[in-house]
């Protein structure tokens, strides 16, 4: 029993980061396709910016949005705000430049904010973007050109991080995203990108489907496009820039919230994908999302099996010692990061791995226990 547990957990741990990308890449080579993009295509676009106490960044965000390389008469900017600080007053100062404020005195969260904004929008294409994400001027055109192809329902941009403090959480997050791009590009070639980057992505308004307030918009909206038979793709040259989380505690809290929301969505969407016979999407959700979030459970199972089998010596004893040493070193490095100095470079990678898996464990448990997780900014 312990041997079976050991090898099953080892396989599941290696499957998502190693075997799954290879399978997806082969599928993309055999069945991949490109969108019929048109750089001259300039439909009416509504930029939707949900905001909660964003006084520190909202003016810069609006200046950034107004500077996008896109015909101004075909660009609508709406800020859906639930703020208690000076955010709303700052946004009102941009009214003469065509920015519309949709205020709310009740805090219901990002998805509810977007739900209020979509019916108020006039654009054929909806660009959803975070208040702290600065979009490069050419990004909107690069995204919109793909919607000239009626097969496309959603297009995701790409997030890059800056981290002036040099914190290891930011460096490790950037490394994670570089690895993710391999999978995302293959998924995009298959018109089946399972989720988008919340800092900058667009959806055809006719393909938008309202979602529950306790779920993730950037995850669920593109996947629903795929379920409805439309393509969800990546535009890697449409770039937004954010400051990465400066520390592991902030990163932990952010990951808990994200996984809590996305797991609930993933389970619902998996059922819908199977019901609509979207076999590729179901395969992606199981392989790249659900199995990856379940890694802390496979890690616990692998360690328990290794300890149980350590008495046999040899390989299993070495596996138990190696895991114990890795976890001990990660905890020590985390203590150093919090008490002596921030970790930099590769030293942060094992701590990031530990923090992300701890957040996955808590996020899954809180989701299954139906606990509420409120959004808090990490910046």
Tab-separated table of C-alpha atoms in Angstrom:
chain	number	residue	atom	x	y	z
A	1	UNK	CA	0.000	0.000	0.000
A	2	UNK	CA	2.747	2.478	0.924
A	3	UNK	CA	4.697	1.639	-2.255
A	4	UNK	CA	1.583	2.250	-4.374
A	5	UNK	CA	0.979	5.549	-2.599
A	6	UNK	CA	4.605	6.587	-3.135
A	7	UNK	CA	4.635	5.997	-6.885
A	8	UNK	CA	1.120	7.366	-7.465
A	9	UNK	CA	1.978	10.607	-5.663
A	10	UNK	CA	5.328	10.842	-7.453
A	11	UNK	CA	3.622	10.428	-10.825
A	12	UNK	CA	0.957	13.057	-10.048
A	13	UNK	CA	3.633	15.505	-8.873
A	14	UNK	CA	5.653	15.091	-12.060
A	15	UNK	CA	2.708	14.867	-14.453
A	16	UNK	CA	1.536	18.497	-14.502
A	17	UNK	CA	4.941	20.231	-14.785
A	18	UNK	CA	6.610	17.685	-17.109
A	19	UNK	CA	4.373	15.221	-18.947
A	20	UNK	CA	1.329	17.436	-19.491
A	21	UNK	CA	3.253	20.249	-21.288
A	22	UNK	CA	4.775	17.651	-23.619
A	23	UNK	CA	1.366	16.164	-24.459
A	24	UNK	CA	-0.125	19.615	-25.019
A	25	UNK	CA	2.790	20.681	-27.199
A	26	UNK	CA	2.345	17.580	-29.386
A	27	UNK	CA	-1.378	18.286	-29.725
A	28	UNK	CA	-0.574	21.864	-30.742
A	29	UNK	CA	1.879	20.657	-33.387
A	30	UNK	CA	-0.678	18.212	-34.813
A	31	UNK	CA	-3.885	20.244	-34.502
A	32	UNK	CA	-2.835	23.839	-33.817
A	33	UNK	CA	-4.121	26.815	-35.801
A	34	UNK	CA	-3.820	30.591	-35.974
A	35	UNK	CA	-6.491	33.252	-35.747
A	36	UNK	CA	-7.355	35.213	-38.875
A	37	UNK	CA	-6.262	38.515	-37.373
A	38	UNK	CA	-6.603	41.904	-39.057
A	39	UNK	CA	-4.579	44.887	-37.851
A	40	UNK	CA	-7.019	47.346	-39.460
A	41	UNK	CA	-9.964	46.008	-37.439
A	42	UNK	CA	-10.994	48.727	-34.936
A	43	UNK	CA	-14.391	47.971	-33.352
A	44	UNK	CA	-15.838	49.942	-30.447
A	45	UNK	CA	-13.981	48.898	-27.281
A	46	UNK	CA	-15.063	49.398	-23.680
A	47	UNK	CA	-12.261	49.345	-21.104
A	48	UNK	CA	-13.616	48.173	-17.745
A	49	UNK	CA	-11.544	48.983	-14.651
A	50	UNK	CA	-12.819	47.608	-11.321
A	51	UNK	CA	-11.503	49.651	-8.406
A	52	UNK	CA	-11.379	49.324	-4.640
A	53	UNK	CA	-9.453	52.063	-2.784
A	54	UNK	CA	-7.051	52.715	-5.644
A	55	UNK	CA	-6.216	56.380	-4.946
A	56	UNK	CA	-2.479	55.620	-5.143
A	57	UNK	CA	-2.631	54.321	-8.729
A	58	UNK	CA	-5.916	55.278	-10.390
A	59	UNK	CA	-4.742	58.566	-11.953
A	60	UNK	CA	-1.711	56.842	-13.477
A	61	UNK	CA	-3.951	54.007	-14.695
A	62	UNK	CA	-6.337	56.388	-16.430
A	63	UNK	CA	-3.498	58.319	-18.061
A	64	UNK	CA	-2.087	54.980	-19.183
A	65	UNK	CA	-5.447	53.936	-20.652
A	66	UNK	CA	-5.989	57.256	-22.419
A	67	UNK	CA	-2.540	56.868	-24.006
A	68	UNK	CA	-3.387	53.533	-25.661
A	69	UNK	CA	-2.726	53.454	-29.405
A	70	UNK	CA	-6.348	53.152	-30.485
A	71	UNK	CA	-8.842	55.558	-32.118
A	72	UNK	CA	-10.106	57.679	-29.231
A	73	UNK	CA	-13.622	57.943	-30.658
A	74	UNK	CA	-13.862	54.143	-30.571
A	75	UNK	CA	-12.645	53.797	-26.996
A	76	UNK	CA	-14.879	53.933	-23.927
A	77	UNK	CA	-13.400	53.923	-20.397
A	78	UNK	CA	-15.498	52.935	-17.380
A	79	UNK	CA	-14.333	52.715	-13.767
A	80	UNK	CA	-16.566	50.559	-11.563
A	81	UNK	CA	-15.621	51.639	-8.054
A	82	UNK	CA	-16.459	50.444	-4.549
A	83	UNK	CA	-13.965	52.772	-2.909
A	84	UNK	CA	-14.001	54.576	0.423
A	85	UNK	CA	-10.885	56.668	-0.236
A	86	UNK	CA	-10.291	59.424	-2.803
A	87	UNK	CA	-10.514	57.100	-5.820
A	88	UNK	CA	-13.925	58.327	-6.969
A	89	UNK	CA	-12.965	61.997	-6.722
A	90	UNK	CA	-9.834	61.349	-8.787
A	91	UNK	CA	-11.844	59.539	-11.451
A	92	UNK	CA	-14.383	62.383	-11.608
A	93	UNK	CA	-11.482	64.647	-12.493
A	94	UNK	CA	-11.146	62.700	-15.771
A	95	UNK	CA	-14.817	63.116	-16.756
A	96	UNK	CA	-13.931	65.862	-19.253
A	97	UNK	CA	-11.685	63.368	-21.053
A	98	UNK	CA	-14.459	60.842	-21.475
A	99	UNK	CA	-13.939	58.604	-18.419
A	100	UNK	CA	-17.157	57.406	-16.790
A	101	UNK	CA	-17.420	56.559	-13.099
A	102	UNK	CA	-19.837	53.870	-11.889
A	103	UNK	CA	-19.716	54.248	-8.092
A	104	UNK	CA	-21.161	51.912	-5.492
A	105	UNK	CA	-21.475	52.440	-1.747
A	106	UNK	CA	-21.578	48.681	-1.139
A	107	UNK	CA	-18.501	46.487	-1.392
A	108	UNK	CA	-19.356	43.274	-3.206
A	109	UNK	CA	-16.058	42.443	-4.919
A	110	UNK	CA	-14.437	42.563	-8.334
A	111	UNK	CA	-16.836	40.240	-10.162
A	112	UNK	CA	-19.878	42.165	-8.945
A	113	UNK	CA	-18.185	45.388	-10.030
A	114	UNK	CA	-17.698	44.011	-13.520
A	115	UNK	CA	-21.260	42.739	-13.526
A	116	UNK	CA	-22.456	46.303	-12.948
A	117	UNK	CA	-20.206	47.727	-15.639
A	118	UNK	CA	-20.927	45.366	-18.551
A	119	UNK	CA	-24.593	46.408	-19.072
A	120	UNK	CA	-23.466	50.061	-19.014
A	121	UNK	CA	-20.832	49.505	-21.700
A	122	UNK	CA	-21.325	50.265	-25.383
A	123	UNK	CA	-18.360	48.415	-26.879
A	124	UNK	CA	-18.442	45.360	-29.097
A	125	UNK	CA	-15.264	44.248	-27.318
A	126	UNK	CA	-14.742	44.442	-23.549
A	127	UNK	CA	-11.199	44.953	-22.264
A	128	UNK	CA	-10.909	44.000	-18.596
A	129	UNK	CA	-7.911	45.339	-16.726
A	130	UNK	CA	-6.758	45.873	-13.138
A	131	UNK	CA	-6.243	49.335	-11.676
A	132	UNK	CA	-2.593	48.651	-10.870
A	133	UNK	CA	-1.741	47.142	-14.266
A	134	UNK	CA	-0.062	49.508	-16.720
A	135	UNK	CA	-0.722	48.475	-20.317
A	136	UNK	CA	1.793	49.132	-23.068
A	137	UNK	CA	0.398	51.475	-25.757
A	138	UNK	CA	0.286	48.903	-28.560
A	139	UNK	CA	-1.351	46.179	-26.462
A	140	UNK	CA	-4.980	46.999	-27.239
A	141	UNK	CA	-4.507	46.911	-31.016
A	142	UNK	CA	-2.617	43.636	-30.733
A	143	UNK	CA	-5.506	42.107	-28.807
A	144	UNK	CA	-8.383	43.557	-30.835
A	145	UNK	CA	-7.019	42.443	-34.219
A	146	UNK	CA	-7.835	38.817	-33.322
A	147	UNK	CA	-11.538	39.599	-32.952
A	148	UNK	CA	-11.708	40.138	-36.725
A	149	UNK	CA	-11.925	36.337	-36.688
A	150	UNK	CA	-15.510	35.428	-35.657
A	151	UNK	CA	-14.212	32.165	-34.176
A	152	UNK	CA	-12.466	34.056	-31.351
A	153	UNK	CA	-14.324	34.827	-28.137
A	154	UNK	CA	-11.555	35.806	-25.737
A	155	UNK	CA	-7.975	37.077	-26.013
A	156	UNK	CA	-5.549	37.270	-23.103
A	157	UNK	CA	-2.569	39.554	-22.852
A	158	UNK	CA	0.623	38.801	-20.955
A	159	UNK	CA	1.648	40.104	-17.565
A	160	UNK	CA	5.218	41.036	-16.720
A	161	UNK	CA	6.431	41.960	-13.262
A	162	UNK	CA	8.650	44.674	-11.937
A	163	UNK	CA	9.945	44.399	-8.414
A	164	UNK	CA	11.973	47.392	-7.268
A	165	UNK	CA	12.578	45.867	-3.838
A	166	UNK	CA	14.131	42.741	-5.311
A	167	UNK	CA	11.972	40.474	-3.136
A	168	UNK	CA	12.223	36.772	-3.777
A	169	UNK	CA	8.469	36.349	-4.117
A	170	UNK	CA	8.565	38.626	-7.157
A	171	UNK	CA	11.591	36.889	-8.706
A	172	UNK	CA	10.087	33.441	-8.174
A	173	UNK	CA	6.745	34.568	-9.558
A	174	UNK	CA	8.443	35.800	-12.716
A	175	UNK	CA	10.179	32.412	-13.094
A	176	UNK	CA	6.813	30.661	-12.677
A	177	UNK	CA	5.212	32.810	-15.383
A	178	UNK	CA	8.033	32.120	-17.826
A	179	UNK	CA	7.379	28.393	-17.407
A	180	UNK	CA	3.635	28.967	-17.762
A	181	UNK	CA	4.093	30.628	-21.136
A	182	UNK	CA	5.052	27.280	-22.719
A	183	UNK	CA	1.711	25.771	-21.739
A	184	UNK	CA	-0.234	28.927	-22.565
A	185	UNK	CA	1.177	29.176	-26.082
A	186	UNK	CA	0.324	25.546	-26.828
A	187	UNK	CA	-3.187	26.012	-25.407
A	188	UNK	CA	-3.621	29.138	-27.504
A	189	UNK	CA	-2.655	27.265	-30.682
A	190	UNK	CA	-5.492	24.873	-29.848
A	191	UNK	CA	-7.933	27.805	-29.334
A	192	UNK	CA	-8.399	26.535	-25.794
A	193	UNK	CA	-6.567	28.815	-23.365
A	194	UNK	CA	-8.070	27.830	-19.967
A	195	UNK	CA	-8.291	31.240	-18.350
A	196	UNK	CA	-6.761	34.634	-19.006
A	197	UNK	CA	-4.492	37.090	-17.297
A	198	UNK	CA	-6.683	39.335	-15.172
A	199	UNK	CA	-4.444	42.356	-15.661
A	200	UNK	CA	-5.356	42.595	-19.355
A	201	UNK	CA	-7.760	40.427	-21.332
A	202	UNK	CA	-10.664	40.994	-23.682
A	203	UNK	CA	-13.894	39.218	-24.443
A	204	UNK	CA	-16.451	39.681	-27.194
A	205	UNK	CA	-19.435	41.298	-25.472
A	206	UNK	CA	-21.840	38.913	-27.175
A	207	UNK	CA	-19.846	36.029	-25.622
A	208	UNK	CA	-19.762	37.469	-22.095
A	209	UNK	CA	-21.694	35.429	-19.538
A	210	UNK	CA	-22.401	36.804	-16.036
A	211	UNK	CA	-20.777	34.708	-13.324
A	212	UNK	CA	-21.300	34.276	-9.599
A	213	UNK	CA	-19.671	36.883	-7.372
A	214	UNK	CA	-17.565	34.329	-5.505
A	215	UNK	CA	-15.746	33.086	-8.610
A	216	UNK	CA	-12.832	34.325	-10.727
A	217	UNK	CA	-13.669	36.441	-13.777
A	218	UNK	CA	-10.343	36.029	-15.593
A	219	UNK	CA	-10.575	32.257	-15.168
A	220	UNK	CA	-14.224	31.591	-15.876
A	221	UNK	CA	-15.105	34.065	-18.635
A	222	UNK	CA	-12.576	32.739	-21.221
A	223	UNK	CA	-13.391	29.124	-20.394
A	224	UNK	CA	-17.086	29.755	-20.930
A	225	UNK	CA	-16.187	31.036	-24.391
A	226	UNK	CA	-14.557	27.662	-25.116
A	227	UNK	CA	-17.546	25.773	-23.731
A	228	UNK	CA	-19.775	27.836	-26.051
A	229	UNK	CA	-17.629	26.851	-29.043
A	230	UNK	CA	-15.497	29.996	-29.383
A	231	UNK	CA	-11.723	30.235	-29.231
A	232	UNK	CA	-9.765	31.501	-26.251
A	233	UNK	CA	-6.236	32.545	-27.211
A	234	UNK	CA	-3.100	34.321	-26.012
A	235	UNK	CA	-1.567	37.449	-27.519
A	236	UNK	CA	1.936	37.360	-25.995
A	237	UNK	CA	2.869	40.799	-27.356
A	238	UNK	CA	-0.005	42.542	-25.538
A	239	UNK	CA	1.834	43.316	-22.329
A	240	UNK	CA	0.790	44.786	-19.016
A	241	UNK	CA	3.156	45.560	-16.178
A	242	UNK	CA	2.576	45.199	-12.434
A	243	UNK	CA	4.730	45.386	-9.365
A	244	UNK	CA	5.184	41.898	-7.949
A	245	UNK	CA	4.334	41.086	-4.349
A	246	UNK	CA	7.243	42.173	-2.198
A	247	UNK	CA	7.140	39.370	0.340
A	248	UNK	CA	6.083	35.781	0.849
A	249	UNK	CA	3.335	36.605	3.349
A	250	UNK	CA	1.584	38.853	0.841
A	251	UNK	CA	2.057	36.265	-1.893
A	252	UNK	CA	0.617	33.542	0.343
A	253	UNK	CA	-2.530	35.553	1.015
A	254	UNK	CA	-2.989	36.337	-2.667
A	255	UNK	CA	-2.620	32.682	-3.681
A	256	UNK	CA	-5.085	31.507	-1.042
A	257	UNK	CA	-7.706	33.896	-2.384
A	258	UNK	CA	-7.069	32.997	-6.021
A	259	UNK	CA	-7.166	29.225	-5.501
A	260	UNK	CA	-10.224	29.469	-3.264
A	261	UNK	CA	-12.126	31.215	-6.046
A	262	UNK	CA	-10.719	29.295	-9.003
A	263	UNK	CA	-11.199	25.796	-7.600
A	264	UNK	CA	-14.919	26.337	-7.233
A	265	UNK	CA	-15.072	27.614	-10.803
A	266	UNK	CA	-12.899	24.762	-12.085
A	267	UNK	CA	-15.125	22.063	-10.629
A	268	UNK	CA	-18.257	23.647	-12.080
A	269	UNK	CA	-16.638	24.242	-15.458
A	270	UNK	CA	-15.227	20.708	-15.572
A	271	UNK	CA	-18.743	19.352	-15.223
A	272	UNK	CA	-20.002	21.655	-17.972
A	273	UNK	CA	-17.096	20.784	-20.275
A	274	UNK	CA	-17.779	17.076	-19.864
A	275	UNK	CA	-21.494	17.640	-20.408
A	276	UNK	CA	-20.815	19.558	-23.652
A	277	UNK	CA	-18.129	17.060	-24.751
A	278	UNK	CA	-15.325	19.602	-24.682
A	279	UNK	CA	-12.808	16.843	-24.063
A	280	UNK	CA	-9.682	18.949	-24.579
A	281	UNK	CA	-10.868	21.571	-22.110
A	282	UNK	CA	-11.743	18.901	-19.529
A	283	UNK	CA	-8.277	17.398	-19.994
A	284	UNK	CA	-6.699	20.829	-19.470
A	285	UNK	CA	-8.720	21.596	-16.347
A	286	UNK	CA	-7.834	18.260	-14.780
A	287	UNK	CA	-4.183	18.274	-15.783
A	288	UNK	CA	-3.068	21.847	-15.442
A	289	UNK	CA	-5.443	23.322	-12.907
A	290	UNK	CA	-7.004	20.811	-10.521
A	291	UNK	CA	-4.040	18.426	-10.327
A	292	UNK	CA	-1.576	21.293	-9.907
A	293	UNK	CA	-3.572	22.829	-7.058
A	294	UNK	CA	-3.770	19.383	-5.421
A	295	UNK	CA	0.037	19.101	-5.261
A	296	UNK	CA	0.272	19.756	-1.494
A	297	UNK	CA	-1.809	16.629	-0.915
A	298	UNK	CA	0.443	14.595	-3.219
A	299	UNK	CA	3.489	16.026	-1.403
A	300	UNK	CA	2.050	14.984	1.960
A	301	UNK	CA	1.238	11.525	0.591
A	302	UNK	CA	4.720	11.129	-0.873
A	303	UNK	CA	6.389	12.163	2.360
A	304	UNK	CA	4.180	9.882	4.483
A	305	UNK	CA	4.895	6.943	2.168
A	306	UNK	CA	8.631	7.713	2.176
A	307	UNK	CA	8.769	7.779	5.974
A	308	UNK	CA	6.780	4.541	6.181
A	309	UNK	CA	9.136	2.843	3.721
A	310	UNK	CA	12.362	4.373	5.098
A	311	UNK	CA	12.983	1.276	7.230
A	312	UNK	CA	13.686	-0.657	4.037
A	313	UNK	CA	16.738	1.540	3.471
A	314	UNK	CA	18.175	2.432	0.104
A	315	UNK	CA	16.038	4.491	-2.262
A	316	UNK	CA	13.081	5.069	0.069
A	317	UNK	CA	15.275	6.173	2.991
A	318	UNK	CA	17.105	8.586	0.678
A	319	UNK	CA	13.769	9.932	-0.553
A	320	UNK	CA	12.559	10.538	3.013
A	321	UNK	CA	15.788	12.272	4.014
A	322	UNK	CA	15.810	14.414	0.859
A	323	UNK	CA	12.253	15.592	1.409
A	324	UNK	CA	12.822	16.337	5.089
A	325	UNK	CA	15.957	18.290	4.228
A	326	UNK	CA	14.171	20.257	1.490
A	327	UNK	CA	11.298	21.243	3.768
A	328	UNK	CA	13.661	22.084	6.618
A	329	UNK	CA	15.822	24.239	4.362
A	330	UNK	CA	12.752	26.034	2.972
A	331	UNK	CA	11.470	26.828	6.467
A	332	UNK	CA	14.912	28.082	7.482
A	333	UNK	CA	15.131	30.300	4.402
A	334	UNK	CA	11.638	31.624	5.109
A	335	UNK	CA	12.719	32.533	8.639
A	336	UNK	CA	15.783	34.291	7.223
A	337	UNK	CA	13.633	36.204	4.755
A	338	UNK	CA	11.315	37.443	7.505
A	339	UNK	CA	13.868	38.200	10.224
A	340	UNK	CA	17.253	38.999	8.665
A	341	UNK	CA	17.028	40.144	5.052
A	342	UNK	CA	14.847	39.504	1.990
A	343	UNK	CA	15.983	36.562	-0.094
A	344	UNK	CA	17.037	37.154	-3.676
A	345	UNK	CA	17.543	35.060	-6.780
A	346	UNK	CA	17.456	31.281	-6.640
A	347	UNK	CA	17.438	31.199	-2.835
A	348	UNK	CA	13.823	32.304	-2.963
A	349	UNK	CA	12.674	29.449	-5.241
A	350	UNK	CA	12.325	26.706	-2.562
A	351	UNK	CA	10.538	29.125	-0.240
A	352	UNK	CA	8.202	30.171	-3.044
A	353	UNK	CA	7.439	26.499	-3.729
A	354	UNK	CA	6.636	25.955	-0.051
A	355	UNK	CA	4.482	29.091	0.200
A	356	UNK	CA	2.521	28.353	-2.983
A	357	UNK	CA	1.735	24.793	-1.918
A	358	UNK	CA	0.762	25.885	1.585
A	359	UNK	CA	-1.558	28.454	-0.014
A	360	UNK	CA	-3.002	25.766	-2.309
A	361	UNK	CA	-3.734	23.550	0.687
A	362	UNK	CA	-5.478	26.340	2.605
A	363	UNK	CA	-7.295	27.577	-0.489
A	364	UNK	CA	-8.674	24.116	-1.270
A	365	UNK	CA	-9.712	23.452	2.321
A	366	UNK	CA	-11.393	26.857	2.648
A	367	UNK	CA	-13.207	26.323	-0.659
A	368	UNK	CA	-14.475	22.871	0.296
A	369	UNK	CA	-15.464	24.195	3.740
A	370	UNK	CA	-17.331	27.059	2.036
A	371	UNK	CA	-15.397	29.677	4.003
A	372	UNK	CA	-15.492	33.212	2.661
A	373	UNK	CA	-12.176	34.719	1.535
A	374	UNK	CA	-12.220	38.489	1.119
A	375	UNK	CA	-9.985	40.217	-1.373
A	376	UNK	CA	-7.108	42.231	0.077
A	377	UNK	CA	-4.513	44.066	-1.978
A	378	UNK	CA	-0.980	42.719	-1.745
A	379	UNK	CA	0.705	45.916	-2.860
